[in-house]
Coordinates of C-alpha atoms in Angstrom, one line a residue:
M16 CA -86.8 20.5 -31.9
D17 CA -90.3 19.6 -33.2
A18 CA -91.3 19.0 -36.8
V19 CA -93.0 22.4 -37.1
I20 CA -89.9 24.3 -36.1
T21 CA -87.8 22.2 -38.4
A22 CA -90.1 22.9 -41.3
A23 CA -90.1 26.6 -40.6
G24 CA -86.3 26.7 -40.4
H25 CA -86.1 24.8 -43.7
A26 CA -88.5 27.3 -45.3
L27 CA -86.5 30.3 -44.1
A28 CA -83.3 28.7 -45.4
H29 CA -84.8 28.5 -48.9
G30 CA -86.2 32.0 -48.9
D31 CA -89.9 31.1 -48.2
I32 CA -90.5 33.8 -45.5
L33 CA -94.3 33.6 -45.5
G34 CA -94.2 29.8 -45.3
A35 CA -92.1 30.0 -42.2
L36 CA -94.3 32.7 -40.6
K37 CA -97.4 30.6 -41.1
R38 CA -95.9 27.8 -39.1
V39 CA -94.6 29.9 -36.1
A40 CA -96.7 33.1 -36.1
L41 CA -98.8 32.1 -33.0
R42 CA -96.1 30.4 -30.9
E43 CA -94.2 31.9 -28.1
D44 CA -91.5 29.4 -27.4
P45 CA -87.9 30.6 -27.9
A46 CA -87.2 28.7 -31.1
A47 CA -90.4 30.1 -32.7
L48 CA -89.5 33.6 -31.5
A49 CA -86.1 33.3 -33.1
L50 CA -87.5 32.1 -36.4
R51 CA -90.1 34.9 -36.4
G52 CA -87.3 37.4 -35.7
I53 CA -85.3 36.2 -38.7
A54 CA -88.4 36.2 -40.9
M55 CA -89.2 39.8 -39.8
A56 CA -85.6 40.9 -40.6
Q57 CA -85.9 39.4 -44.1
L58 CA -89.2 41.3 -44.5
G59 CA -87.4 44.6 -43.5
D60 CA -88.9 45.2 -40.1
L61 CA -85.6 45.3 -38.4
E62 CA -86.7 46.8 -35.1
R63 CA -89.4 44.1 -34.5
A64 CA -86.8 41.5 -35.6
R65 CA -84.3 42.7 -33.1
T66 CA -86.9 42.7 -30.3
L67 CA -88.0 39.1 -31.1
L68 CA -84.4 37.8 -31.2
K69 CA -83.5 39.4 -27.8
M70 CA -86.6 37.7 -26.3
A71 CA -85.6 34.4 -27.8
A72 CA -82.1 34.6 -26.5
R73 CA -83.4 35.3 -23.0
K74 CA -85.8 32.4 -23.1
F75 CA -83.2 29.9 -24.2
G76 CA -81.8 28.1 -21.2
P77 CA -78.1 28.4 -20.1
K78 CA -77.3 25.0 -21.5
E79 CA -78.6 26.0 -25.0
V80 CA -75.4 27.8 -25.9
A81 CA -75.7 27.2 -29.7
A82 CA -79.3 28.4 -29.9
R83 CA -78.4 31.6 -28.0
A84 CA -75.3 32.1 -30.3
R85 CA -77.6 31.8 -33.4
C86 CA -79.8 34.6 -31.9
R87 CA -76.7 36.8 -31.4
L88 CA -75.6 36.0 -34.9
A89 CA -78.9 37.1 -36.3
E90 CA -78.8 40.3 -34.3
A91 CA -75.3 40.9 -35.7
E92 CA -76.6 40.6 -39.2
I93 CA -79.4 43.1 -38.4
A94 CA -76.8 45.5 -37.0
L95 CA -74.7 45.2 -40.2
V96 CA -77.7 45.9 -42.5
S97 CA -78.6 48.8 -40.3
R98 CA -75.0 50.0 -40.6
D99 CA -74.5 50.1 -36.8
L100 CA -70.9 49.2 -37.4
N101 CA -69.8 49.7 -33.8
A102 CA -72.7 47.7 -32.3
P103 CA -71.7 45.2 -29.6
A104 CA -73.6 42.5 -31.6
L105 CA -70.9 42.7 -34.3
K106 CA -68.2 41.4 -31.9
L107 CA -68.6 37.8 -33.2
A108 CA -65.5 36.0 -32.0
Q109 CA -67.3 34.3 -29.1
V110 CA -70.3 33.6 -31.3
R111 CA -68.0 31.8 -33.8
T112 CA -66.4 29.8 -31.0
D113 CA -69.7 28.7 -29.5
L114 CA -71.1 27.7 -32.8
A115 CA -68.0 25.8 -33.9
T116 CA -67.7 24.1 -30.5
H117 CA -71.2 22.8 -30.7
G118 CA -70.8 21.5 -34.3
D119 CA -72.7 24.3 -36.1
L120 CA -70.0 24.9 -38.7
A121 CA -72.3 26.4 -41.2
N122 CA -73.4 29.3 -38.9
A123 CA -69.8 29.6 -37.7
A124 CA -68.8 30.2 -41.3
H125 CA -71.6 32.7 -41.7
A126 CA -70.3 34.6 -38.6
T127 CA -66.9 34.8 -40.3
H128 CA -68.5 36.2 -43.4
L129 CA -70.3 38.9 -41.4
E130 CA -67.1 39.9 -39.7
A131 CA -65.4 40.1 -43.1
R132 CA -68.3 42.2 -44.4
R133 CA -68.0 44.7 -41.5
L134 CA -64.2 45.0 -42.2
L135 CA -64.9 45.7 -45.8
L136 CA -67.4 48.4 -44.9
L137 CA -64.8 50.0 -42.7
G138 CA -62.3 50.0 -45.6
R139 CA -60.1 47.2 -44.2
A140 CA -60.0 44.9 -47.2
D141 CA -56.7 43.4 -46.2
A142 CA -58.0 42.4 -42.8
A143 CA -61.1 40.9 -44.4
Q144 CA -58.9 38.9 -46.7
A145 CA -56.8 37.7 -43.8
L146 CA -59.9 36.6 -41.9
L147 CA -61.2 34.6 -44.9
D148 CA -57.8 33.0 -45.4
A149 CA -57.7 31.9 -41.7
S150 CA -61.1 30.2 -42.0
S151 CA -62.0 27.1 -43.8
A152 CA -64.1 27.4 -46.9
P153 CA -67.6 26.0 -46.5
R154 CA -68.3 23.2 -48.9
A155 CA -71.7 21.6 -48.1
K156 CA -73.9 24.6 -48.3
P157 CA -74.2 26.4 -51.7
S158 CA -75.5 29.7 -50.1
L159 CA -72.4 29.9 -47.9
V160 CA -70.1 29.2 -50.8
A161 CA -71.8 32.0 -52.8
G162 CA -71.5 34.4 -49.9
R163 CA -67.8 33.7 -49.5
Q164 CA -67.2 34.1 -53.3
L165 CA -69.1 37.4 -53.2
L166 CA -66.8 38.6 -50.4
I167 CA -63.8 37.5 -52.5
A168 CA -65.1 39.5 -55.4
D169 CA -65.6 42.6 -53.3
I170 CA -62.1 42.4 -51.9
A171 CA -60.6 41.8 -55.4
A172 CA -62.5 44.8 -56.8
R173 CA -61.3 47.1 -54.1
H174 CA -57.7 46.1 -55.0
M175 CA -58.6 46.7 -58.6
R176 CA -58.2 43.1 -59.6
I177 CA -61.2 43.2 -61.8
A178 CA -60.6 39.9 -63.7
R179 CA -60.3 38.1 -60.4
A180 CA -63.5 39.8 -59.1
R181 CA -65.4 38.7 -62.2
Q182 CA -64.3 35.1 -61.8
A183 CA -65.4 35.1 -58.2
L184 CA -68.8 36.6 -59.2
A185 CA -69.3 33.8 -61.7
D186 CA -68.5 31.2 -59.1
A187 CA -70.9 32.9 -56.7
A188 CA -73.7 33.0 -59.2
D189 CA -73.3 29.2 -59.9
S190 CA -73.5 28.5 -56.1
A191 CA -76.4 30.8 -55.6
A192 CA -78.3 29.0 -58.4
L193 CA -77.7 25.7 -56.7
S194 CA -79.0 27.2 -53.4
G195 CA -82.3 28.2 -55.0
I196 CA -82.3 31.5 -53.0
A197 CA -83.5 34.2 -55.4
A198 CA -82.5 37.0 -53.1
L199 CA -78.9 35.8 -53.1
S200 CA -78.8 35.5 -56.8
A201 CA -80.2 39.0 -57.1
E202 CA -77.5 40.4 -54.8
I203 CA -74.8 38.9 -56.9
E204 CA -76.4 40.2 -60.1
S205 CA -76.7 43.7 -58.6
F206 CA -72.9 43.6 -57.7
R207 CA -72.1 42.5 -61.2
Q208 CA -74.2 45.3 -62.8
N209 CA -72.6 47.8 -60.5
L210 CA -69.2 46.6 -61.6
D211 CA -70.1 46.8 -65.3
A212 CA -71.6 50.3 -64.9
Q213 CA -68.5 51.9 -63.4
S214 CA -66.3 54.1 -65.6
V215 CA -63.5 56.5 -65.2
R216 CA -62.5 59.6 -67.2
L217 CA -59.0 58.9 -68.6
T218 CA -56.8 61.8 -70.0
R219 CA -53.7 61.0 -72.0
N220 CA -51.8 63.3 -74.3
G221 CA -54.4 66.0 -73.7
A222 CA -57.4 63.9 -74.9
S223 CA -60.1 62.6 -72.5
A224 CA -62.4 59.7 -72.8
L225 CA -64.5 57.5 -70.5
V226 CA -63.1 54.0 -70.0
S227 CA -64.3 50.9 -68.2
I228 CA -63.1 49.8 -64.8
D229 CA -61.4 46.8 -66.6
S230 CA -59.2 49.2 -68.5
V231 CA -58.1 50.8 -65.2
E232 CA -56.7 47.4 -64.1
A233 CA -54.6 47.2 -67.2
I234 CA -53.3 50.8 -66.7
F235 CA -52.3 50.0 -63.1
G236 CA -50.4 47.0 -64.3
S237 CA -48.4 49.0 -66.8
E238 CA -45.4 51.3 -66.4
A239 CA -47.4 54.4 -67.1
L240 CA -47.2 57.3 -64.6
V241 CA -50.8 57.5 -63.2
V242 CA -52.2 60.6 -61.5
D243 CA -55.2 59.2 -59.7
A244 CA -57.7 62.0 -59.0
C245 CA -60.1 59.5 -57.4
R246 CA -57.7 58.9 -54.4
N247 CA -55.4 61.9 -54.9
L248 CA -52.2 60.1 -55.4
L249 CA -49.4 59.5 -58.0
R250 CA -48.4 56.0 -58.8
Q251 CA -46.2 54.0 -61.1
A252 CA -46.4 50.2 -61.0
S253 CA -46.1 49.4 -57.3
V254 CA -44.7 52.8 -56.2
T255 CA -47.2 55.3 -54.9
V256 CA -47.0 58.9 -53.6
P257 CA -50.1 59.9 -51.6
L258 CA -51.1 63.5 -52.0
A259 CA -54.5 63.5 -50.3
G260 CA -53.2 65.8 -47.6
R261 CA -51.5 68.1 -50.0
P262 CA -54.4 69.5 -52.2
V263 CA -52.3 72.3 -53.7
L264 CA -49.5 70.1 -54.7
F265 CA -51.9 67.5 -56.2
A266 CA -53.8 70.3 -58.1
L267 CA -50.4 71.4 -59.6
L268 CA -49.5 67.9 -60.5
R269 CA -52.8 67.2 -62.1
S270 CA -52.6 70.4 -64.2
L271 CA -49.1 69.4 -65.4
A272 CA -50.2 65.8 -66.1
T273 CA -53.4 66.7 -67.9
R274 CA -51.4 68.7 -70.5
W275 CA -48.4 66.4 -70.7
P276 CA -46.1 66.5 -72.8
T277 CA -46.6 70.2 -73.4
E278 CA -45.7 72.9 -71.0
V279 CA -48.2 74.7 -68.7
S280 CA -48.2 78.4 -68.2
R281 CA -47.6 79.9 -64.8
A282 CA -51.0 81.7 -65.0
T283 CA -52.8 78.4 -65.6
L284 CA -51.0 76.7 -62.7
L285 CA -51.8 79.6 -60.4
A286 CA -55.5 79.5 -61.5
E287 CA -55.9 75.7 -61.1
G288 CA -53.6 75.3 -58.1
F289 CA -54.4 78.3 -56.0
G290 CA -57.6 79.6 -57.5
A291 CA -55.8 82.9 -58.3
K292 CA -57.8 85.3 -60.5
F293 CA -54.8 87.6 -61.0
T294 CA -51.0 87.2 -60.6
D295 CA -48.3 89.2 -59.0
D296 CA -44.8 88.6 -57.8
S297 CA -46.0 87.1 -54.5
H298 CA -48.1 84.5 -56.4
R299 CA -45.2 83.6 -58.7
A300 CA -42.9 83.2 -55.7
R301 CA -45.4 80.9 -54.0
L302 CA -45.7 78.9 -57.2
R303 CA -41.9 78.4 -57.2
V304 CA -42.0 77.2 -53.6
E305 CA -44.8 74.7 -54.2
I306 CA -43.2 73.4 -57.4
G307 CA -40.0 72.8 -55.5
R308 CA -42.0 70.8 -52.9
L309 CA -43.7 68.8 -55.6
R310 CA -40.3 68.1 -57.3
T311 CA -39.0 66.6 -54.0
L312 CA -42.1 64.4 -53.5
I313 CA -42.1 62.9 -57.0
G314 CA -38.4 62.9 -57.6
G315 CA -38.2 59.1 -58.0
L316 CA -40.9 59.0 -60.6
A317 CA -40.8 62.1 -62.7
E318 CA -39.2 65.6 -63.0
I319 CA -40.6 69.1 -63.5
E320 CA -38.7 71.3 -65.9
S321 CA -38.9 75.1 -65.8
T322 CA -39.6 76.8 -69.1
S323 CA -39.8 80.4 -70.2
L324 CA -43.6 80.1 -70.1
G325 CA -44.1 77.9 -67.1
Y326 CA -43.3 74.3 -66.2
R327 CA -43.4 70.9 -68.0
L328 CA -43.7 67.4 -66.6
L329 CA -40.9 65.0 -67.7
T330 CA -41.0 61.2 -67.5
R331 CA -38.6 58.4 -68.4
P332 CA -38.4 57.7 -72.1
G333 CA -41.3 55.6 -73.5
R334 CA -43.6 56.1 -70.5
D335 CA -47.0 57.7 -70.8
V336 CA -48.7 60.0 -68.3
V337 CA -52.3 59.1 -67.5
V338 CA -54.8 61.1 -65.4
L339 CA -57.8 59.2 -63.9
A340 CA -60.8 61.1 -62.6
P341 CA -64.5 60.5 -61.8
P342 CA -66.8 61.3 -64.8
D343 CA -68.7 63.6 -62.5
E344 CA -66.5 65.2 -59.9
T345 CA -69.3 65.8 -57.4
R346 CA -68.4 67.2 -54.0
H347 CA -68.5 64.7 -51.2
A348 CA -67.9 61.9 -53.7
V349 CA -66.7 59.5 -51.0
L350 CA -70.0 59.7 -49.2
L351 CA -71.9 59.0 -52.4
A352 CA -69.5 56.0 -53.1
L353 CA -70.3 54.6 -49.6
M354 CA -74.0 55.0 -50.1
A355 CA -74.0 53.5 -53.6
D356 CA -74.8 50.1 -52.1
G357 CA -78.4 51.2 -51.7
E358 CA -78.5 50.6 -47.9
A359 CA -79.6 53.2 -45.4
W360 CA -76.7 54.8 -43.5
S361 CA -76.6 56.8 -40.4
S362 CA -74.3 59.9 -40.4
S363 CA -72.3 58.4 -37.6
A364 CA -71.5 55.3 -39.6
L365 CA -70.5 57.3 -42.6
A366 CA -68.2 59.4 -40.4
L367 CA -66.7 56.3 -39.0
V368 CA -65.9 54.8 -42.4
A369 CA -64.9 58.1 -44.0
G370 CA -62.6 59.0 -41.1
T371 CA -64.0 62.4 -40.4
S372 CA -66.3 64.0 -37.8
P373 CA -70.0 63.4 -37.6
R374 CA -70.7 67.1 -37.9
T375 CA -68.7 67.4 -41.1
V376 CA -70.6 64.4 -42.6
Q377 CA -73.9 65.9 -41.5
R378 CA -73.2 69.2 -43.3
A379 CA -72.1 67.2 -46.4
L380 CA -75.3 65.2 -46.3
E381 CA -77.4 68.3 -46.0
A382 CA -75.6 69.8 -49.1
L383 CA -76.2 66.5 -51.0
S384 CA -79.8 66.5 -50.0
A385 CA -80.3 70.1 -51.2
A386 CA -78.8 69.0 -54.5
G387 CA -81.2 66.1 -54.8
H388 CA -78.5 63.4 -54.5
V389 CA -79.6 61.8 -51.2
Q390 CA -82.7 61.7 -49.0
S391 CA -83.3 61.0 -45.4
F392 CA -86.0 59.3 -43.2
G393 CA -86.4 59.1 -39.5
K394 CA -85.4 61.6 -36.8
G395 CA -82.7 61.8 -34.2
P396 CA -80.5 58.7 -33.7
A397 CA -82.9 56.8 -36.0
Q398 CA -82.3 59.1 -39.0
R399 CA -80.9 57.3 -42.0
W400 CA -79.7 58.5 -45.4
I401 CA -80.1 56.7 -48.7
T402 CA -79.4 57.2 -52.4
R403 CA -79.6 55.2 -55.6
P404 CA -76.4 54.0 -57.2
L405 CA -75.1 56.5 -59.8
L406 CA -74.5 54.9 -63.2
G407 CA -71.0 55.4 -64.4
F408 CA -69.8 56.5 -60.9
P409 CA -66.4 54.8 -60.0
T410 CA -67.4 53.9 -56.5
I411 CA -64.6 51.3 -56.0
L412 CA -61.9 53.9 -56.7
L413 CA -63.5 56.3 -54.2
L414 CA -64.0 54.0 -51.3
P415 CA -61.7 54.2 -48.3
G416 CA -59.4 51.3 -48.0
P417 CA -56.4 49.7 -49.8
L418 CA -54.6 51.3 -52.7
P419 CA -56.0 49.6 -55.9
G420 CA -53.7 47.0 -57.4
R421 CA -51.6 46.6 -54.2

């Protein structure tokens, strides 16, 4: 590789995009095309970048395996930024093998990080952690160390291990400062600010208040009975009862927990659980049936006592009941949580991560757009949706994936 290409690559590695382009802008050899493609991607022209990288990969000879693998790696990063989560470019196992075989351990580590990032976007935090554990930590390159620590922070936050996430962020910030890449430092700072801004509405003994995400970690580590309205489940320590597929039962449980330790009238339970505006014998009979089902589901954690007025939630002596809920219970909160990273998402990618149909997501996006929460650009398959992060919005608790604290 000649001196000009080496200088351009060095400039790109240190974030000097324009300096790299000045050196290779008029060249058509494959190495120059690849560097121009990477530079265009960093400038945000992803389509042009993808075209240049494909041209470069075709021009590299069959013996230049590592160079072609680097082009495929850059294409994979573009696919990830574009949220094309099922793109063939994101199948990186062969790319990692080719790079490691030819001694490019730094880019092989970067390929591992991209795979882990894709798994995180899909809600598979445990798989992302397993992938990082199976790979060796990069030591020589501060930017790779920072990227790995940022992934560790993201995984820890999704498991609601906030103290661990903050320590990983501090380590990532130190490594990013050593790398001298301003964009990397900005990404880490953005993650930290997002973590600091998140809050949850906590209700205990009938009183509600906004608490930080750090307080939630302490609550999950206690023996309190937690009704989690972000993920629609009941938990106590390591025991969880998922109720996302039982909305009526969860609504009844939340109504009982919000007013604990007092009793809740049948009329209130019917209104909040079934949306009933009036009551008759059939409503009361249905309430008895649903309360019986709820008793069966939560029997190991709490009891439900019948009273002359209605029902009361009973716990073991000395244990509190806590209800956690988003500060603003906006409809389609999961989509807003996914889009809170500030990237442009396609409706198909959102459907893939949320585990629902593309048409359902499209209707939800149209409703959010009408309410002014999101906006779109492009048409057809190129249409993308974007929003700004909502301050105080507990995105981590709403993201699909592992149960927090597990």
